[in-house]
Short mmCIF file of C-alpha atoms in Angstrom, two decimals:
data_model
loop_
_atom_site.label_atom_id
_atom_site.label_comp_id
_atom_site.label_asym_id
_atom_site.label_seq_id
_atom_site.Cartn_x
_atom_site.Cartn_y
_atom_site.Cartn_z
CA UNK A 184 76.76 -2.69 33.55
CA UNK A 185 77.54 1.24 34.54
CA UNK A 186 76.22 2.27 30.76
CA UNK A 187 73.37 0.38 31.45
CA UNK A 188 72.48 1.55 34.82
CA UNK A 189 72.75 5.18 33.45
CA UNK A 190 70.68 4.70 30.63
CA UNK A 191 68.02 3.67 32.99
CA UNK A 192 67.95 6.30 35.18
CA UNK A 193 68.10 8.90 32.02
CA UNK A 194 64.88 6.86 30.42
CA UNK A 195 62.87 7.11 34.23
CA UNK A 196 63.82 10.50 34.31
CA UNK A 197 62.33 11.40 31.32
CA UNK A 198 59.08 9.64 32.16
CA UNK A 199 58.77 11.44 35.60
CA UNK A 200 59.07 14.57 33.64
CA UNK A 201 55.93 14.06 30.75
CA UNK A 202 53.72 12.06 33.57
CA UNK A 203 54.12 15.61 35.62
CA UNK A 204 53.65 17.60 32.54
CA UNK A 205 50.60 15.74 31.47
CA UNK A 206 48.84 15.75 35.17
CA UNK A 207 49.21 19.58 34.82
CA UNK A 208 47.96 20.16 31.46
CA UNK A 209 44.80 17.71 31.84
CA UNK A 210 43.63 18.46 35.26
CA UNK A 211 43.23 15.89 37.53
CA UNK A 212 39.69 14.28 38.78
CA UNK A 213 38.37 15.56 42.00
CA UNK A 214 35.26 13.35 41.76
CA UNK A 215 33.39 16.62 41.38
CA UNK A 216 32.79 16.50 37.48
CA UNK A 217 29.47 16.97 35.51
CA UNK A 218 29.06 13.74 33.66
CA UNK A 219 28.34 14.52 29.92
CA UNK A 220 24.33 14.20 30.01
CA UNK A 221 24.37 16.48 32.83
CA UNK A 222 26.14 19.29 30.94
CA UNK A 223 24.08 18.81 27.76
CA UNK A 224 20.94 19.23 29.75
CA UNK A 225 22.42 22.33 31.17
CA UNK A 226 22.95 23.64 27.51
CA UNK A 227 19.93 23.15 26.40
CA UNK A 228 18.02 24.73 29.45
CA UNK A 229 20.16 27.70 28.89
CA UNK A 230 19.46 27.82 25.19
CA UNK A 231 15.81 27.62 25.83
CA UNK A 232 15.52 30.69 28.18
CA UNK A 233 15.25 34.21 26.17
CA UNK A 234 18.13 36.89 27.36
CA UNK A 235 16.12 39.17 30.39
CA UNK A 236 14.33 41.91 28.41
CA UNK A 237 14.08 39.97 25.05
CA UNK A 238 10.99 38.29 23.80
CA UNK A 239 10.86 34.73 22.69
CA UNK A 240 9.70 35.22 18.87
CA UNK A 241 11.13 32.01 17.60
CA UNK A 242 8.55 29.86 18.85
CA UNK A 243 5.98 28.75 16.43
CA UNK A 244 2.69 27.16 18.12
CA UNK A 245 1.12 24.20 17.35
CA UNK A 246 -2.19 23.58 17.03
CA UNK A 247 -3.88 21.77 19.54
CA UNK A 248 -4.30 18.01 19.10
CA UNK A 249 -7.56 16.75 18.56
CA UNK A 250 -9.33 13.48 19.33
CA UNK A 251 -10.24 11.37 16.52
CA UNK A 252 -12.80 12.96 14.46
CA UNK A 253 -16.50 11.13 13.61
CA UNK A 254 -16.96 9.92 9.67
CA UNK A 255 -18.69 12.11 7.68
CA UNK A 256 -21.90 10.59 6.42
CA UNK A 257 -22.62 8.09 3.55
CA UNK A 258 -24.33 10.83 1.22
CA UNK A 259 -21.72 12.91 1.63
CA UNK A 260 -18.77 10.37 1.52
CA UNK A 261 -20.29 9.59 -2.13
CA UNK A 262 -20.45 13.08 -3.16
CA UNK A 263 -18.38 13.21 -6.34
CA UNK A 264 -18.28 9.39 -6.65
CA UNK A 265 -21.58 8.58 -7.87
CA UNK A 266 -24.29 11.20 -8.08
CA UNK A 267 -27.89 10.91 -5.90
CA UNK A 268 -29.90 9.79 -8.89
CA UNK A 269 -27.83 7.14 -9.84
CA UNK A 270 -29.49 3.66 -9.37
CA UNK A 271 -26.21 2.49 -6.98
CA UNK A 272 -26.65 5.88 -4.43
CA UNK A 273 -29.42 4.17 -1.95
CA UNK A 274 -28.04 0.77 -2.25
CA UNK A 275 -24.32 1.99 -1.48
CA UNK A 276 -25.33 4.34 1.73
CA UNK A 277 -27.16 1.32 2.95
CA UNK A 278 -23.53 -1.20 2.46
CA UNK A 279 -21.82 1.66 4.36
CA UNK A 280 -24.07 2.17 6.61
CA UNK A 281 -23.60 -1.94 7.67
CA UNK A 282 -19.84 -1.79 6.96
CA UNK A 283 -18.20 1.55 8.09
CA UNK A 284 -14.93 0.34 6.47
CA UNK A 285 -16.57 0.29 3.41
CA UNK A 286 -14.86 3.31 0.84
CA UNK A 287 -16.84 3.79 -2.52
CA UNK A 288 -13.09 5.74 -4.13
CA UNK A 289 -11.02 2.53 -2.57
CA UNK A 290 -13.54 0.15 -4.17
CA UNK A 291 -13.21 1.16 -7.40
CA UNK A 292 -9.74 1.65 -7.35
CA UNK A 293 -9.44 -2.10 -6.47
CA UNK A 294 -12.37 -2.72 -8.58
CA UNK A 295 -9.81 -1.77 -11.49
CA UNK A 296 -7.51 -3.69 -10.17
CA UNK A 297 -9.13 -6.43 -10.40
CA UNK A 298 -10.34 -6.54 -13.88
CA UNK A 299 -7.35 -6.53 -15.43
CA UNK A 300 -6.22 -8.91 -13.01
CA UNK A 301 -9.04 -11.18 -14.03
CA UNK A 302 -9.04 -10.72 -17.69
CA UNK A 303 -5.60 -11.45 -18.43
CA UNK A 304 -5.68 -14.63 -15.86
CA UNK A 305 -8.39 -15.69 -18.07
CA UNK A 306 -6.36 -15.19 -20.67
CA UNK A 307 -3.35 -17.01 -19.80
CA UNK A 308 -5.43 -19.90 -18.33
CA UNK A 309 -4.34 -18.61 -14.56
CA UNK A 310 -6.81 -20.91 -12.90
CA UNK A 311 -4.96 -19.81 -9.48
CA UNK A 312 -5.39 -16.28 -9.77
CA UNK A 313 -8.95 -16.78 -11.15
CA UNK A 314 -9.73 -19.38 -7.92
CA UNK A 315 -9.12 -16.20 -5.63
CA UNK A 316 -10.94 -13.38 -7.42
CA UNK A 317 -13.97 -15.36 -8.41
CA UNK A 318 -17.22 -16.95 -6.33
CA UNK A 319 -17.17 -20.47 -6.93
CA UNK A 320 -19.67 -20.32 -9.97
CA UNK A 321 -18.38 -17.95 -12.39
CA UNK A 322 -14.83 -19.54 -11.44
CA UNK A 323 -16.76 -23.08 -12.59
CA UNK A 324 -17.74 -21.00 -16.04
CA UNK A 325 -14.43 -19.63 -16.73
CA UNK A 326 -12.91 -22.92 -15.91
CA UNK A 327 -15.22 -24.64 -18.24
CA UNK A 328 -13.97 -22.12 -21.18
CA UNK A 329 -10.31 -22.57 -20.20
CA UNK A 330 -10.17 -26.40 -20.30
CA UNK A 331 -12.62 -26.42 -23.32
CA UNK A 332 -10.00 -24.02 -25.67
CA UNK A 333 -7.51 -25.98 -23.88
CA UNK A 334 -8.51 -29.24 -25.64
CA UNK A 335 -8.38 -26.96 -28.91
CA UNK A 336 -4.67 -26.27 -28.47
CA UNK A 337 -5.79 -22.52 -28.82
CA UNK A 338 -4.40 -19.61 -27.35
CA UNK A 339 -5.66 -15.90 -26.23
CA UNK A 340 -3.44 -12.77 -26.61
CA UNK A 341 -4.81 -10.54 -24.77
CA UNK A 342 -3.22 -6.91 -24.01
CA UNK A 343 -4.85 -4.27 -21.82
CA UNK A 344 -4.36 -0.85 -23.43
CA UNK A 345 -6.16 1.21 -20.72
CA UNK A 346 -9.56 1.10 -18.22
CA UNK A 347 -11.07 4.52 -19.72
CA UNK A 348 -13.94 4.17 -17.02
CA UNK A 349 -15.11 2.28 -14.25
CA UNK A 350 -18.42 3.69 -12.58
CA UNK A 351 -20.45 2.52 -9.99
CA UNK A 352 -23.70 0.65 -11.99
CA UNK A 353 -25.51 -0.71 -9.28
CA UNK A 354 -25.89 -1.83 -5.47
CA UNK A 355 -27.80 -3.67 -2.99
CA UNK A 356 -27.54 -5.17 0.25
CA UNK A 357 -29.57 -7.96 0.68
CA UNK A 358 -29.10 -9.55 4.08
CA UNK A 359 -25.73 -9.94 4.74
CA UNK A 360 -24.29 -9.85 1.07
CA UNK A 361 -23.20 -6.44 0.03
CA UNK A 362 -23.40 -6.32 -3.83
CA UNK A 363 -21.68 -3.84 -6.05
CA UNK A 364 -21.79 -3.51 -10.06
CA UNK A 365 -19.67 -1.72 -11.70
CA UNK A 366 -19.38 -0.77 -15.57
CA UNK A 367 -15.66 -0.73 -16.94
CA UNK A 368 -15.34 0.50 -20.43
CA UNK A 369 -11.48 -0.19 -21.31
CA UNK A 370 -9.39 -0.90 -24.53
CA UNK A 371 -7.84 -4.36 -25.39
CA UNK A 372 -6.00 -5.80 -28.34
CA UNK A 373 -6.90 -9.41 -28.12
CA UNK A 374 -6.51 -12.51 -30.57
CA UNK A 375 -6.98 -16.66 -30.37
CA UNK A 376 -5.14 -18.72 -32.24
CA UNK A 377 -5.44 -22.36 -32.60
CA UNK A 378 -2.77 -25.09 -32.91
CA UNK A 379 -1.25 -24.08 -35.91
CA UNK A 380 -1.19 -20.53 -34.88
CA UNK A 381 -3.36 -19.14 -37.14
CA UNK A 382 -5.64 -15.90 -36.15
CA UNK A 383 -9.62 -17.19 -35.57
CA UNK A 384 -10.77 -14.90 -33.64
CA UNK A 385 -9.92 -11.24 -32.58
CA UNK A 386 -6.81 -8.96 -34.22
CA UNK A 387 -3.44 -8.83 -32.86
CA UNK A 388 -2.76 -5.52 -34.54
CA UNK A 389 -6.44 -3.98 -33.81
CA UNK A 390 -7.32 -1.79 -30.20
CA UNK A 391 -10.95 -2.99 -29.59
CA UNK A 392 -13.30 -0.80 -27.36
CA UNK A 393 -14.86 -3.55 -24.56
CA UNK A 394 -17.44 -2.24 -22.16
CA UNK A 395 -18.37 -4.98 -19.48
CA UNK A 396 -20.66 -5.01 -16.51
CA UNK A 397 -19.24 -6.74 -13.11
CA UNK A 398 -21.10 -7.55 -9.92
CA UNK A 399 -19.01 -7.79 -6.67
CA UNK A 400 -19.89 -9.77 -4.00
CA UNK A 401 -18.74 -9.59 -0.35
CA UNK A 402 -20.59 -10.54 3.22
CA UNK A 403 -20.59 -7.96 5.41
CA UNK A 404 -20.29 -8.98 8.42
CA UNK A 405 -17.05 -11.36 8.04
CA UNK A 406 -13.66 -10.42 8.54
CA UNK A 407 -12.58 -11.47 5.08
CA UNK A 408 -12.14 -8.08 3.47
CA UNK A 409 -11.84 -9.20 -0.20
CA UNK A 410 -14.77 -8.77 -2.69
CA UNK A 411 -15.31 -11.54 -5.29
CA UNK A 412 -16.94 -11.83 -8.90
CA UNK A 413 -20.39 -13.37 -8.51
CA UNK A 414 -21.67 -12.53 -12.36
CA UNK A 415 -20.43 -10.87 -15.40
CA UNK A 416 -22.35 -9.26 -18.53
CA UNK A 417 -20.51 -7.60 -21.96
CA UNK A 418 -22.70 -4.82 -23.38
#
């Protein structure tokens, strides 16, 4: 019991001694302290002011903001799109000057777009794809040719090899329907086969040059954004 007791006072001796040894090497709180935020702020004031006599030369200036700046005008939004004598110039200044959304590079870019997207559909029978691109009567036409080689058992291979041009043909806005033609001139290697798999029309193994003439449709004044197919023509 003695041992014990002795041990016990040795042990409380030697935590008296590091609890004083750690109050004096940490400090103790005086309720007085900066919390961090405080001293950061502090920091960065004092890093912001120049030393007295010395001129602030780090400090790049920005230009001034500016308030949103007015569209430049339909000629001049077509300049290098489609030049002033070209049959589609009046027609297209008159669809943007109805539709300010309306962008003649955007348009053809998703004019592009959207004849491969409708070729190969075709192609593949992609009546769902088709349904979305097309106005209700070419989608009835290409329908019509789908089912009809359907009951054939035949089969198009089609493979786009590129869109070499797509140019603004023609445009007019009549009432409230902006239309847009555009010519595409592109290279495809395309085939049908029927049943047994045999070639009947096209070559597999043969790039063909295609040039076809597209009119896009699209009402101007509804908040549906996409354009649609209303008539095709091959040249």
């Amino acid at each position: 019991m003695q041992n014990f007791d002795i041990l016990t006072l040795v042990f409380l001796g030697l935590a008296i001694f590091v609890i004083y040894k750690l109050r004096s090497v940490l400090g103790q709180r005086t309720g007085t302290e900066k919390p961090p935020q405080d001293l950061m702020i502090r920091r960065e004031q004092a890093a912001e002011q120049p030393a007295p006599g010395a001129s602030n030369t780090n400090v790049v200036p920005l230009p001034s903001v500016r308030g949103p700046q007015p569209a430049a005008e339909p000629e001049a939004r077509l300049a290098g799109v489609v030049p002033p004598d070209s049959p589609a110039f009046g027609g297209l200044v008159q669809i943007m000057q109805s539709d300010s959304t309306f962008d003649p590079r955007e348009f053809l870019g998703g004019a592009r777009a959207a004849y491969e997207m409708i070729v190969m559909a075709f192609a593949q029978g992609d009546r769902r794809t088709l349904k979305d691109l097309l106005s209700p009567e070419v989608y009835e036409g290409f329908e019509g040719a789908i089912k009809d080689r359907e009951s054939r058992n035949e089969k198009v291979e089609t493979q786009f090899v590129s869109i070499d041009k797509a140019e603004f043909s023609d445009a007019l806005l009549r009432a409230k329907s902006a239309q847009v033609t555009v010519k595409f001139l592109s290279k495809l290697i395309t085939a049908t086969r029927d049943a047994q798999g045999a070639v009947i029309d096209g070559n597999p193994e043969k790039v063909t040059d295609v040039t076809d003439i597209w009119t896009f449709a699209r009402d101007v004044t509804s908040r549906d954004p996409n354009w649609r197919l209303v008539a095709t023509e091959s040249a």
